[in-house]
PDB file of C-alpha atoms and ligand atoms in Angstrom:
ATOM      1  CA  UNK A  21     -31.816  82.084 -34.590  1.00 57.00           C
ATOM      2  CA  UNK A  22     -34.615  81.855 -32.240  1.00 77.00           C
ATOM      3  CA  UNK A  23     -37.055  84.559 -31.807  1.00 94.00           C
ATOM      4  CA  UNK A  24     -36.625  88.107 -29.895  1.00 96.00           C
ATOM      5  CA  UNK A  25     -37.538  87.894 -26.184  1.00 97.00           C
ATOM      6  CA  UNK A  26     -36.152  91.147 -25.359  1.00 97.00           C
ATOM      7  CA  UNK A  27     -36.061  94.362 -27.535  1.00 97.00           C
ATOM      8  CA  UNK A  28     -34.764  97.282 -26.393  1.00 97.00           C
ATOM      9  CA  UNK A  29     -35.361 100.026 -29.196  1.00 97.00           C
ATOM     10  CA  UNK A  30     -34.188 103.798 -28.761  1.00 97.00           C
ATOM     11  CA  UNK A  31     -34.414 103.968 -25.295  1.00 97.00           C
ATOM     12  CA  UNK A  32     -33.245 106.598 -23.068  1.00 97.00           C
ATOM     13  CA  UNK A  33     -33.750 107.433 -19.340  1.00 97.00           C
ATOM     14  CA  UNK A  34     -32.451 110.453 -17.284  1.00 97.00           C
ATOM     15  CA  UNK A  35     -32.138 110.526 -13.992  1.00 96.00           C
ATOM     16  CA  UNK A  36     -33.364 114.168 -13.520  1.00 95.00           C
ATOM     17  CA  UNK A  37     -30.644 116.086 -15.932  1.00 95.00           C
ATOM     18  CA  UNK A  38     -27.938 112.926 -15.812  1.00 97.00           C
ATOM     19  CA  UNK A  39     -28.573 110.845 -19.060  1.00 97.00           C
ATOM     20  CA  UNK A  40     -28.112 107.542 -17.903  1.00 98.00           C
ATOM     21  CA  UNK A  41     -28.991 105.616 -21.055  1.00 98.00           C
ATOM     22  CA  UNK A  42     -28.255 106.976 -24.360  1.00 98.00           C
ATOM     23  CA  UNK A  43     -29.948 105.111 -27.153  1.00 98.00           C
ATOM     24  CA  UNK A  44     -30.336 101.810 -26.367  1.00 98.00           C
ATOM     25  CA  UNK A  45     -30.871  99.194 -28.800  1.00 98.00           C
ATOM     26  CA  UNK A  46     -30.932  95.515 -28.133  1.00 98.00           C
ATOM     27  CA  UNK A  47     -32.399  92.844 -29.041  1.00 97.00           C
ATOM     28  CA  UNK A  48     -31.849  89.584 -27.318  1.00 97.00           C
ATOM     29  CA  UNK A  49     -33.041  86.127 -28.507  1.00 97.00           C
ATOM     30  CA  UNK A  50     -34.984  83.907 -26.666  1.00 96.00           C
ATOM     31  CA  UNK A  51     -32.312  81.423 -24.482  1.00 95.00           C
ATOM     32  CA  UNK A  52     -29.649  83.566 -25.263  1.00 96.00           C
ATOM     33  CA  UNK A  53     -27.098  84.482 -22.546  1.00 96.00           C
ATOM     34  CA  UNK A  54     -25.341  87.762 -22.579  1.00 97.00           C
ATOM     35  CA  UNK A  55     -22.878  88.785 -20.467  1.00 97.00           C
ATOM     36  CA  UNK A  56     -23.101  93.588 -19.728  1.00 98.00           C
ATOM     37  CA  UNK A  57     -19.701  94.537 -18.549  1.00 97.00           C
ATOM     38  CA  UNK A  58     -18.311  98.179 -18.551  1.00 96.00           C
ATOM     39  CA  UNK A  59     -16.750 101.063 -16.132  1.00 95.00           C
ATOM     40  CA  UNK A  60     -18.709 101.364 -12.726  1.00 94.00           C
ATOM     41  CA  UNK A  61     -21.686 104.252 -13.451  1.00 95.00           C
ATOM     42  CA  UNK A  62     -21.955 103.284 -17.066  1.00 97.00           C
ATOM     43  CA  UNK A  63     -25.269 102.195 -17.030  1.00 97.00           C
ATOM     44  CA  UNK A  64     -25.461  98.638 -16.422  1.00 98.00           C
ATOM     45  CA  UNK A  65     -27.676  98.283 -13.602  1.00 97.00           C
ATOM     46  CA  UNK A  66     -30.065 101.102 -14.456  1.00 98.00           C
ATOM     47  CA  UNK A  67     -30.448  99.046 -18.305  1.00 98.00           C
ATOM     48  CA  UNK A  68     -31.591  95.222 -16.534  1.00 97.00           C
ATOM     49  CA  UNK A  69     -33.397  96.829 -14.193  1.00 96.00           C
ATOM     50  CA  UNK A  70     -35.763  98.636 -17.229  1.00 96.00           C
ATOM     51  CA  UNK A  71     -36.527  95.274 -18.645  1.00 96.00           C
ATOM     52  CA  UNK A  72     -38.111  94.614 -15.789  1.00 92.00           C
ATOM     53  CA  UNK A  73     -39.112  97.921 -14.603  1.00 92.00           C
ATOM     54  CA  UNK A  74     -37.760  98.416 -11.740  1.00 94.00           C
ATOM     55  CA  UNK A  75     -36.711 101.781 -12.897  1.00 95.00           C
ATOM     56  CA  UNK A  76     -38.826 103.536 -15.764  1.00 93.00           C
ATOM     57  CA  UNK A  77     -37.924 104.564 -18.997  1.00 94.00           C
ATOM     58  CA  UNK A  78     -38.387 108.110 -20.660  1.00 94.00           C
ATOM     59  CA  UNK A  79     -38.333 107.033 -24.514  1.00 95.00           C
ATOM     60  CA  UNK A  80     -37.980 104.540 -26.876  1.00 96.00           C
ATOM     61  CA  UNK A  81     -39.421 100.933 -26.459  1.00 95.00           C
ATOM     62  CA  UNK A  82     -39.074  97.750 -24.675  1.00 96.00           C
ATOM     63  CA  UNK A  83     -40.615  95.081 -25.302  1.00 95.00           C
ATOM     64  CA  UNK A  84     -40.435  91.728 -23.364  1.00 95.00           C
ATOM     65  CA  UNK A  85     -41.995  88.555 -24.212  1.00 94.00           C
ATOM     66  CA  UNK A  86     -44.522  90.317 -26.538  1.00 92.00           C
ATOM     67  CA  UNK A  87     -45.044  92.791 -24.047  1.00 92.00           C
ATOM     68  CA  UNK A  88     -44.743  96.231 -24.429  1.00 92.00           C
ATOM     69  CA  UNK A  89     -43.918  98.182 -20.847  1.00 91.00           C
ATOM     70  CA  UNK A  90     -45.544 101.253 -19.893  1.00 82.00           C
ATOM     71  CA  UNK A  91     -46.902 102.473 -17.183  1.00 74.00           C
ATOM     72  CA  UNK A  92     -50.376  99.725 -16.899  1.00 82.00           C
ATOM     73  CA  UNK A  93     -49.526  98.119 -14.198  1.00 85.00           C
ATOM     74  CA  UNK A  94     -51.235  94.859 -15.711  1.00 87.00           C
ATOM     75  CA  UNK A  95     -48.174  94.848 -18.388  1.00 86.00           C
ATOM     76  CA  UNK A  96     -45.859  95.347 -16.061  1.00 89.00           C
ATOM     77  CA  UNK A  97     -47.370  92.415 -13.585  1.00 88.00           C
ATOM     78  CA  UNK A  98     -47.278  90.148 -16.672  1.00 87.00           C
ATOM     79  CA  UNK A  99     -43.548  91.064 -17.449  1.00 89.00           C
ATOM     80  CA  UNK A 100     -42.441  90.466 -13.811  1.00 89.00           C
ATOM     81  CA  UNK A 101     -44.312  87.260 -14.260  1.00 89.00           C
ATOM     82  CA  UNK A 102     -41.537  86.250 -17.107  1.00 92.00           C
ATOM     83  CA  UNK A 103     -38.805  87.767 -15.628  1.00 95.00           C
ATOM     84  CA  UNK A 104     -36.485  86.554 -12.469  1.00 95.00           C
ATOM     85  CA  UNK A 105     -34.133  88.761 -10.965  1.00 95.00           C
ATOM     86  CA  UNK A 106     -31.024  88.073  -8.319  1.00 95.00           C
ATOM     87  CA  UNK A 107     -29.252  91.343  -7.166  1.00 95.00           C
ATOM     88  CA  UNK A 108     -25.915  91.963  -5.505  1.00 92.00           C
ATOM     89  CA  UNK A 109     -27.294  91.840  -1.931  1.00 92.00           C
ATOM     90  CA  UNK A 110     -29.494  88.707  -2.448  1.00 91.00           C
ATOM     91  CA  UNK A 111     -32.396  90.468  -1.128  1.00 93.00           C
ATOM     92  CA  UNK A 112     -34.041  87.472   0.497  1.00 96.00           C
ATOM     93  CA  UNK A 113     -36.679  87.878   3.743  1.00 96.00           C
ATOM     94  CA  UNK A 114     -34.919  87.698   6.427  1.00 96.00           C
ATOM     95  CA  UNK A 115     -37.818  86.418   8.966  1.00 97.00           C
ATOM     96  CA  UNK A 116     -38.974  83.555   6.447  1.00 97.00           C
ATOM     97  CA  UNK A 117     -36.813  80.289   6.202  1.00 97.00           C
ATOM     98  CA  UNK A 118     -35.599  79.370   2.993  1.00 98.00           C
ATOM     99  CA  UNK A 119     -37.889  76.913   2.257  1.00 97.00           C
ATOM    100  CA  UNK A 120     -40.715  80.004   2.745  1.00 97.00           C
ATOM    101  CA  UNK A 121     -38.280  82.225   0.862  1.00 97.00           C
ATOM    102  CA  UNK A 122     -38.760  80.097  -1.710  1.00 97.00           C
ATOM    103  CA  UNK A 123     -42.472  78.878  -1.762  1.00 97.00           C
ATOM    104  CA  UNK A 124     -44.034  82.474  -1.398  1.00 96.00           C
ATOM    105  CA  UNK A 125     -44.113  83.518  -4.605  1.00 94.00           C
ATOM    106  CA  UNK A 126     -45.402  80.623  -6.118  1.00 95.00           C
ATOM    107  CA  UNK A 127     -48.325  79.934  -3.586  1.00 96.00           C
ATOM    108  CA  UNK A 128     -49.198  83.916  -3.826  1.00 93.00           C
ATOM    109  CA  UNK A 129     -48.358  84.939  -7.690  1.00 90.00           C
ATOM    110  CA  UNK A 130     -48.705  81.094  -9.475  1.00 91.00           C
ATOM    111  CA  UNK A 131     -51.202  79.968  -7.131  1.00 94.00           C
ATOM    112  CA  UNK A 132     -49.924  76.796  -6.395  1.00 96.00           C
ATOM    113  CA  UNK A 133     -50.396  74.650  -4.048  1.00 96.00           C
ATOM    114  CA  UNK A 134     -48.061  74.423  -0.419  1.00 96.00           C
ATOM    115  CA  UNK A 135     -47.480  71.036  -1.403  1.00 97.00           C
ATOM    116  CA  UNK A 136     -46.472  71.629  -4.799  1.00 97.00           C
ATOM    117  CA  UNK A 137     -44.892  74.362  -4.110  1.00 97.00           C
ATOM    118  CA  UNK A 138     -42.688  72.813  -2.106  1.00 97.00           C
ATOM    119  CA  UNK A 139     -41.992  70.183  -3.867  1.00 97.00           C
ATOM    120  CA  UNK A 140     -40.525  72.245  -6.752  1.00 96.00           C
ATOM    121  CA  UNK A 141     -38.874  74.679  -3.750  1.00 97.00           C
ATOM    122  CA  UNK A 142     -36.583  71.239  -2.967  1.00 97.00           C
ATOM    123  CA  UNK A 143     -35.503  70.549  -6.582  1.00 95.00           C
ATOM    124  CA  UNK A 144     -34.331  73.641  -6.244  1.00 95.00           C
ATOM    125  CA  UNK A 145     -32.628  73.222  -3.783  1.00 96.00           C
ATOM    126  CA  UNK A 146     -31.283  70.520  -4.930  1.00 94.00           C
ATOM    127  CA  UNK A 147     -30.162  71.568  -8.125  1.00 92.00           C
ATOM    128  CA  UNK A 148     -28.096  74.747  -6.043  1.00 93.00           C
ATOM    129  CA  UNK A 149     -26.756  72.044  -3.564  1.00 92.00           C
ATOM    130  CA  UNK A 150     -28.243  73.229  -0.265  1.00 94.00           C
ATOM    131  CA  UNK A 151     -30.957  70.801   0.342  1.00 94.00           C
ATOM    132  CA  UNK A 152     -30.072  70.582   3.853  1.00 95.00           C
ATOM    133  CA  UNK A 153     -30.467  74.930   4.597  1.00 96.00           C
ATOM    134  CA  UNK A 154     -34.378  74.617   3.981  1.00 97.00           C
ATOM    135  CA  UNK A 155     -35.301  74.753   7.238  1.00 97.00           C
ATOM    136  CA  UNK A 156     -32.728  77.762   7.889  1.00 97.00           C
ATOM    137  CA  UNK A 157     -33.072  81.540   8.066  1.00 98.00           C
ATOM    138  CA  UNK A 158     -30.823  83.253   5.203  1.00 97.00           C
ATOM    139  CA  UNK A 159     -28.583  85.274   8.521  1.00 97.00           C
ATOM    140  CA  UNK A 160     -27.469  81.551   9.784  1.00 97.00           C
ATOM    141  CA  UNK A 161     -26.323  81.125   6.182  1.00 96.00           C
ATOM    142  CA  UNK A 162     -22.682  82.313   4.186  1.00 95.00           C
ATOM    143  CA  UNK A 163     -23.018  84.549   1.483  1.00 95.00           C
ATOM    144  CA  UNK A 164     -22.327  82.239  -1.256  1.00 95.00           C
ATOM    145  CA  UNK A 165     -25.199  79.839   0.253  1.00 95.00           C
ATOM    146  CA  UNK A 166     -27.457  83.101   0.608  1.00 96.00           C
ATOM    147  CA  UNK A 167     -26.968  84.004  -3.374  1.00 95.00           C
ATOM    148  CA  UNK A 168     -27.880  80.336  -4.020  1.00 95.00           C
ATOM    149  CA  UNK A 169     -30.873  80.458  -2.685  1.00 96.00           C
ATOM    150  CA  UNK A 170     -31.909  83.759  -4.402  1.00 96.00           C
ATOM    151  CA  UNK A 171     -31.502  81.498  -7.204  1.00 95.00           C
ATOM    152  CA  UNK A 172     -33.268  79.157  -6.678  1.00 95.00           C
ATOM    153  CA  UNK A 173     -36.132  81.595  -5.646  1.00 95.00           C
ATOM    154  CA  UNK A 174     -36.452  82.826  -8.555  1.00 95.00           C
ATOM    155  CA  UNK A 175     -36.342  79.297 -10.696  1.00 94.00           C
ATOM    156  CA  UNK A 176     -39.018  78.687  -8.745  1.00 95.00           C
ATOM    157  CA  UNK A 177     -41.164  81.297 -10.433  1.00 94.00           C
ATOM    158  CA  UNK A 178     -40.564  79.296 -13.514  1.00 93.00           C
ATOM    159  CA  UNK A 179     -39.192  82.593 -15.575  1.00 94.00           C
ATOM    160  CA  UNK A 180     -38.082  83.323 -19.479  1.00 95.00           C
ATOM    161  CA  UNK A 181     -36.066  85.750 -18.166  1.00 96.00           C
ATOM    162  CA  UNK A 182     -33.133  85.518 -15.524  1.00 96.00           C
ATOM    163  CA  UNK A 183     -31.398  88.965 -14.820  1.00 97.00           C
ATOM    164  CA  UNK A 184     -28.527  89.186 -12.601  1.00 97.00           C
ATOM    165  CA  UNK A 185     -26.814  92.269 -11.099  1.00 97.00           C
ATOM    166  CA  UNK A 186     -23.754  91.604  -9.930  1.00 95.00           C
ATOM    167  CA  UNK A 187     -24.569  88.603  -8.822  1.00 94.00           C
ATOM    168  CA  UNK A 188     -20.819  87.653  -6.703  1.00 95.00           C
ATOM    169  CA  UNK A 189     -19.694  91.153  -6.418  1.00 93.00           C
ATOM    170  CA  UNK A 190     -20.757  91.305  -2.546  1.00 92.00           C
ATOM    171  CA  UNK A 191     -19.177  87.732  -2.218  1.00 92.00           C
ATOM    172  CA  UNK A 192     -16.087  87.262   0.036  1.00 91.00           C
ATOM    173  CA  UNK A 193     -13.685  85.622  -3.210  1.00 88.00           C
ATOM    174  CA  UNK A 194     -14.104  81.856  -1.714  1.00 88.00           C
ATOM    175  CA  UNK A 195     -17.724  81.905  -2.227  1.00 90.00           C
ATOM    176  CA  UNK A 196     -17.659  83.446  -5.512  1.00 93.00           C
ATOM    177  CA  UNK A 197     -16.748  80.417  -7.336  1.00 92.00           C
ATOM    178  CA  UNK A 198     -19.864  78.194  -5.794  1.00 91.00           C
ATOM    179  CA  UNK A 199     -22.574  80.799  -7.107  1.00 93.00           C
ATOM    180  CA  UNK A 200     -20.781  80.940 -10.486  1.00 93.00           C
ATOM    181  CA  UNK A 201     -20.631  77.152 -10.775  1.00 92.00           C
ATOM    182  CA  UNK A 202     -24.446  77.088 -10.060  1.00 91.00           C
ATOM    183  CA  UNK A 203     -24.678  79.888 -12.777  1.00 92.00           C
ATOM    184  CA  UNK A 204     -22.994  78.062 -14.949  1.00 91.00           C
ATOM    185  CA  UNK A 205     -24.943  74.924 -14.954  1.00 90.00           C
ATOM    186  CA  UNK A 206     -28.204  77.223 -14.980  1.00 89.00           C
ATOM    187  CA  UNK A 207     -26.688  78.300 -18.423  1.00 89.00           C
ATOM    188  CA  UNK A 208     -25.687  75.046 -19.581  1.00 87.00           C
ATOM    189  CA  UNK A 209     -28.626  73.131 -18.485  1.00 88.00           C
ATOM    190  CA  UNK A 210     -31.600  75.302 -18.090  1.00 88.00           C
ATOM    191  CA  UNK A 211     -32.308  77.515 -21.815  1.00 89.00           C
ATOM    192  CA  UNK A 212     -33.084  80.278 -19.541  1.00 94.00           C
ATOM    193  CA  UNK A 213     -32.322  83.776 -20.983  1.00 96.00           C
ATOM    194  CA  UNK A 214     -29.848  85.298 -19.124  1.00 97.00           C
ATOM    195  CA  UNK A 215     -28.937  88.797 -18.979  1.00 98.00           C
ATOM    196  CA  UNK A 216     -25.768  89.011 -16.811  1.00 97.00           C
ATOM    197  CA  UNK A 217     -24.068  92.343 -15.068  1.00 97.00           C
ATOM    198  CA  UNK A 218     -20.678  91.101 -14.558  1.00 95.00           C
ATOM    199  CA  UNK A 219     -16.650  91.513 -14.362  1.00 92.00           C
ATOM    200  CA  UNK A 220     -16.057  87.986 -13.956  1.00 93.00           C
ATOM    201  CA  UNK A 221     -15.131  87.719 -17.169  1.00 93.00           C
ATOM    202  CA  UNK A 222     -14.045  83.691 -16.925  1.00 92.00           C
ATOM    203  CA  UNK A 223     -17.877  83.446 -16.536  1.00 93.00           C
ATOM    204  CA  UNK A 224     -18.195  85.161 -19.905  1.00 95.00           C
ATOM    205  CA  UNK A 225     -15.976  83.275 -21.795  1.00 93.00           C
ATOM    206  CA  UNK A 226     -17.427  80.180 -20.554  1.00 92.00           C
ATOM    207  CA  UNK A 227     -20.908  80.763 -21.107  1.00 93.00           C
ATOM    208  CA  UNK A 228     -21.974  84.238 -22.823  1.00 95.00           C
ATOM    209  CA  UNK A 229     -23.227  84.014 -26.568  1.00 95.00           C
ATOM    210  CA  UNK A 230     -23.038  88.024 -26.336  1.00 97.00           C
ATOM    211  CA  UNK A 231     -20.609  90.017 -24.342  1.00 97.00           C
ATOM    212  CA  UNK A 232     -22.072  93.855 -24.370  1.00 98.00           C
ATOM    213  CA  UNK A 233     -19.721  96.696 -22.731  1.00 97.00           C
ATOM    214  CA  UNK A 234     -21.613  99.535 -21.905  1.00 98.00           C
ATOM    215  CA  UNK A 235     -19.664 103.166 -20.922  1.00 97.00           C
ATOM    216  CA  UNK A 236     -21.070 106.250 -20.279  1.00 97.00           C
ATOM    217  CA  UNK A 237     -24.749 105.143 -20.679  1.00 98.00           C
ATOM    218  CA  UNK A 238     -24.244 104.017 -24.321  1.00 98.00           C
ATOM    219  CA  UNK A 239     -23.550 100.037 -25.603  1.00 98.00           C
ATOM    220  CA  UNK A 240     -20.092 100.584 -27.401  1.00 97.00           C
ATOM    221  CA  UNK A 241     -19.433  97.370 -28.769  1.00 97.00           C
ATOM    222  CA  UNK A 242     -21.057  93.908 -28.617  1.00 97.00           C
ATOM    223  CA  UNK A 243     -19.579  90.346 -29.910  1.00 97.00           C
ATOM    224  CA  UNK A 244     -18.871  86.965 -28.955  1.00 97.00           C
ATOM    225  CA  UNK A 245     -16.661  86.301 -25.690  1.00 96.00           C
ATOM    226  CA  UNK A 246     -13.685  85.310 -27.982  1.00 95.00           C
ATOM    227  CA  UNK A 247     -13.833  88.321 -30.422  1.00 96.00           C
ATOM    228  CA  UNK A 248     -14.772  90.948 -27.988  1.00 96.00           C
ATOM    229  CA  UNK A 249     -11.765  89.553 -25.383  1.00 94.00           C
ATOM    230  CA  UNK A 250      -9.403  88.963 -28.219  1.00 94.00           C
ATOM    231  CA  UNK A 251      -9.701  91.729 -30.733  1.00 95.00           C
ATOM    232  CA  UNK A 252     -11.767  94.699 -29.340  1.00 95.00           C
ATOM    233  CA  UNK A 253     -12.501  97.008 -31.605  1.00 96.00           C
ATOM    234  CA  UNK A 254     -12.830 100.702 -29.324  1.00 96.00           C
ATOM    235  CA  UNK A 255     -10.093 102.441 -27.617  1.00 96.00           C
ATOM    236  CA  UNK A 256     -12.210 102.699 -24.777  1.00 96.00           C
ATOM    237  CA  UNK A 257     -12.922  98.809 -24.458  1.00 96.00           C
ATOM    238  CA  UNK A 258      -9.251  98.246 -24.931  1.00 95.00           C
ATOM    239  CA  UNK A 259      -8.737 100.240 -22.064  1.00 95.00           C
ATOM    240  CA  UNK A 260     -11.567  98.758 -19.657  1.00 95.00           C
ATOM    241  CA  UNK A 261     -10.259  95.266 -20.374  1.00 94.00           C
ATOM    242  CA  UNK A 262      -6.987  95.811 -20.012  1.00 92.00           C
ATOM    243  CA  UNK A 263      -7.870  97.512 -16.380  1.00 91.00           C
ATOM    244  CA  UNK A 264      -9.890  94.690 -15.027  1.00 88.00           C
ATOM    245  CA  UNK A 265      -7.697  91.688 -16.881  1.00 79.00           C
ATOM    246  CA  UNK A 266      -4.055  93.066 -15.499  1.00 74.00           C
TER     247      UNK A 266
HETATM  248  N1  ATP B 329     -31.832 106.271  -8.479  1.00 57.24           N
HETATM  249  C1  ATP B 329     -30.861 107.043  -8.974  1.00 57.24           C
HETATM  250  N2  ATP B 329     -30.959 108.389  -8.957  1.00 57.24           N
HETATM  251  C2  ATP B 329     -29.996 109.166  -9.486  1.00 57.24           C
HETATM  252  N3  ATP B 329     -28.866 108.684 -10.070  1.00 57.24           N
HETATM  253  C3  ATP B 329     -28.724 107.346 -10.117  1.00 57.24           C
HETATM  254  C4  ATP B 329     -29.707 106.462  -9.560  1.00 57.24           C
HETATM  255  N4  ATP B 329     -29.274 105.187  -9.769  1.00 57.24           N
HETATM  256  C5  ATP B 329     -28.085 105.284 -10.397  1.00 57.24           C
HETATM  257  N5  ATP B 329     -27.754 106.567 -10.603  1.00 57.24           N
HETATM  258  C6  ATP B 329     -26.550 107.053 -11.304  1.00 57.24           C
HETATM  259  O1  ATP B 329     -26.612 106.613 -12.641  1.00 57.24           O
HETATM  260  C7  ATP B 329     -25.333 106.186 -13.091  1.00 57.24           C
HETATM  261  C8  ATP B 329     -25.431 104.762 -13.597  1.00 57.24           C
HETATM  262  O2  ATP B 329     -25.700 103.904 -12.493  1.00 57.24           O
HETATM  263  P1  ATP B 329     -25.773 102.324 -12.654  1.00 57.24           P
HETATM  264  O3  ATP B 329     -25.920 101.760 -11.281  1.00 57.24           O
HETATM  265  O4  ATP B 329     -26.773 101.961 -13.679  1.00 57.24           O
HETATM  266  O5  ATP B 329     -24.317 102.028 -13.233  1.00 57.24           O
HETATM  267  P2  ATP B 329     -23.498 100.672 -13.250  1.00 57.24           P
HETATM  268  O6  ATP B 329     -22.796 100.648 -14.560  1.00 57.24           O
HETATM  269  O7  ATP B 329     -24.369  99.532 -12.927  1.00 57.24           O
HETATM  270  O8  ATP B 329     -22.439 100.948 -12.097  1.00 57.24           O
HETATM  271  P3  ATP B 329     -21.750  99.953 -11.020  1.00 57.24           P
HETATM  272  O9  ATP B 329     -20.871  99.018 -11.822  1.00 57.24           O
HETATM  273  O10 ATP B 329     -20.942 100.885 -10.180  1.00 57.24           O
HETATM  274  O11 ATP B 329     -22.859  99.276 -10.295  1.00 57.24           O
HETATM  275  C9  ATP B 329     -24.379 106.383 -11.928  1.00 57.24           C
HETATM  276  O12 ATP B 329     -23.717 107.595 -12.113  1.00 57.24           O
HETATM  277  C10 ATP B 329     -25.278 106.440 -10.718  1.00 57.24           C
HETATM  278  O13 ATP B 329     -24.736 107.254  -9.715  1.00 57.24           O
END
């Protein structure tokens, strides 16, 4: 097995007096792809977005790429360096093109070059099949297309680390297949770790090593797509798959 990229040991967070996470331990291997499913409000979001601290943890550890976050805003910087995110709502700048969407964090963070830059911005774009949007802004663009290119932004930052939050849930259902399809390849082609917050559970099966289901702010159960879809082993996974699969 390759070594640990992410280790989540202990942790816990509250949101004032609502424990959100309970315990967390995980420990995910370096190109691994893992797939967090589990009821709405169980935790999933708040967990990917302490790996890359977006939301601060109360105890226990995580460590990411040999970094340990706290509150130094140099570790954190470094993680966020590592660590590519693409949310629900895209969350690209809406008065840049996508082209700019794409080069501004390397010419600002990586310091490269507007030719270079660019350069890796088309591959990109390329490799997510919409070459011909560069010149766009992300409103002239459909959902699906918009998602794509918060992809590609953040390949572009050359991470260790992809996280994804629900990345087709705000998809009308004939777009959701193109983003999964580029997800898919990302998986098959790149070695990227993924950590994925999902119910497309196809997508799991097809490409998670790990499937974790989170309720209630704990992990329940963790296996591989075929054992955790085919013989679950909690009542309470039983009954969240048999909600979303019938
Ligand atoms: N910033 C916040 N302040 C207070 N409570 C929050 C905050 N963010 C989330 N929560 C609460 O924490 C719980 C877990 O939220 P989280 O978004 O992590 O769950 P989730 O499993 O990703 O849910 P969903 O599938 O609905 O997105 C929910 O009850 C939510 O209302």
């Amino acid at each position: 097995m390759s070594e640990t990229i992410i280790l989540m040991e202990n942790v816990n967070k509250w949101y004032g007096q609502y424990h959100v996470l309970r315990d967390i331990n995980l420990d995910v291997a370096a190109g691994e792809r893992i797939v967090i499913c589990g009821p709405s409000g169980s935790g999933k979001s708040t967990l990917i977005r302490c790996i890359n601290a977006l939301e601060s943890h109360q105890e226990g550890r995580i460590v990411v790429d040999g970094t340990q976050l706290s509150d130094n805003l140099k570790k954190i910087e470094q993680v966020r360096k590592n660590v590519g995110m693409v949310f629900q709502h895209f969350n690209l700048f809406p008065h840049l093109t996508v082209l700019e969407n794409l080069t501004l964090g390397p010419i600002w963070v990586l310091k490269q070059s507007q030719q270079q830059a660019r350069d890796t911005a088309m591959q990109y774009l390329e490799r997510v099949r919409i070459p011909d949007q560069a010149g766009k802004f992300p409103g002239q663009l459909s959902g699906g297309q918009q998602q794509r290119v918060a992809i590609a932004r953040s390949l572009c930052m050359n991470p260790k680390v992809m996280l994804f939050d629900e990345p087709t849930s705000a998809l009308d259902p004939e777009m959701v297949k193109e983003v999964l399809d580029v997800m898919v390849n990302l998986a098959e082609e790149s070695g990227v770790t993924m950590l994925c917050v999902t119910h497309e559970m196809g997508f799991a099966r097809q490409v998670a090593d790990r499937v974790v289901f989170m309720d209630q702010g704990s992990i329940v159960e963790q296996n591989t797509p075929d054992a955790f879809f085919d013989h679950p082993q909690h009542e309470r996974t039983r009954h969240f798959l048999d909600q979303i699969l019938h």
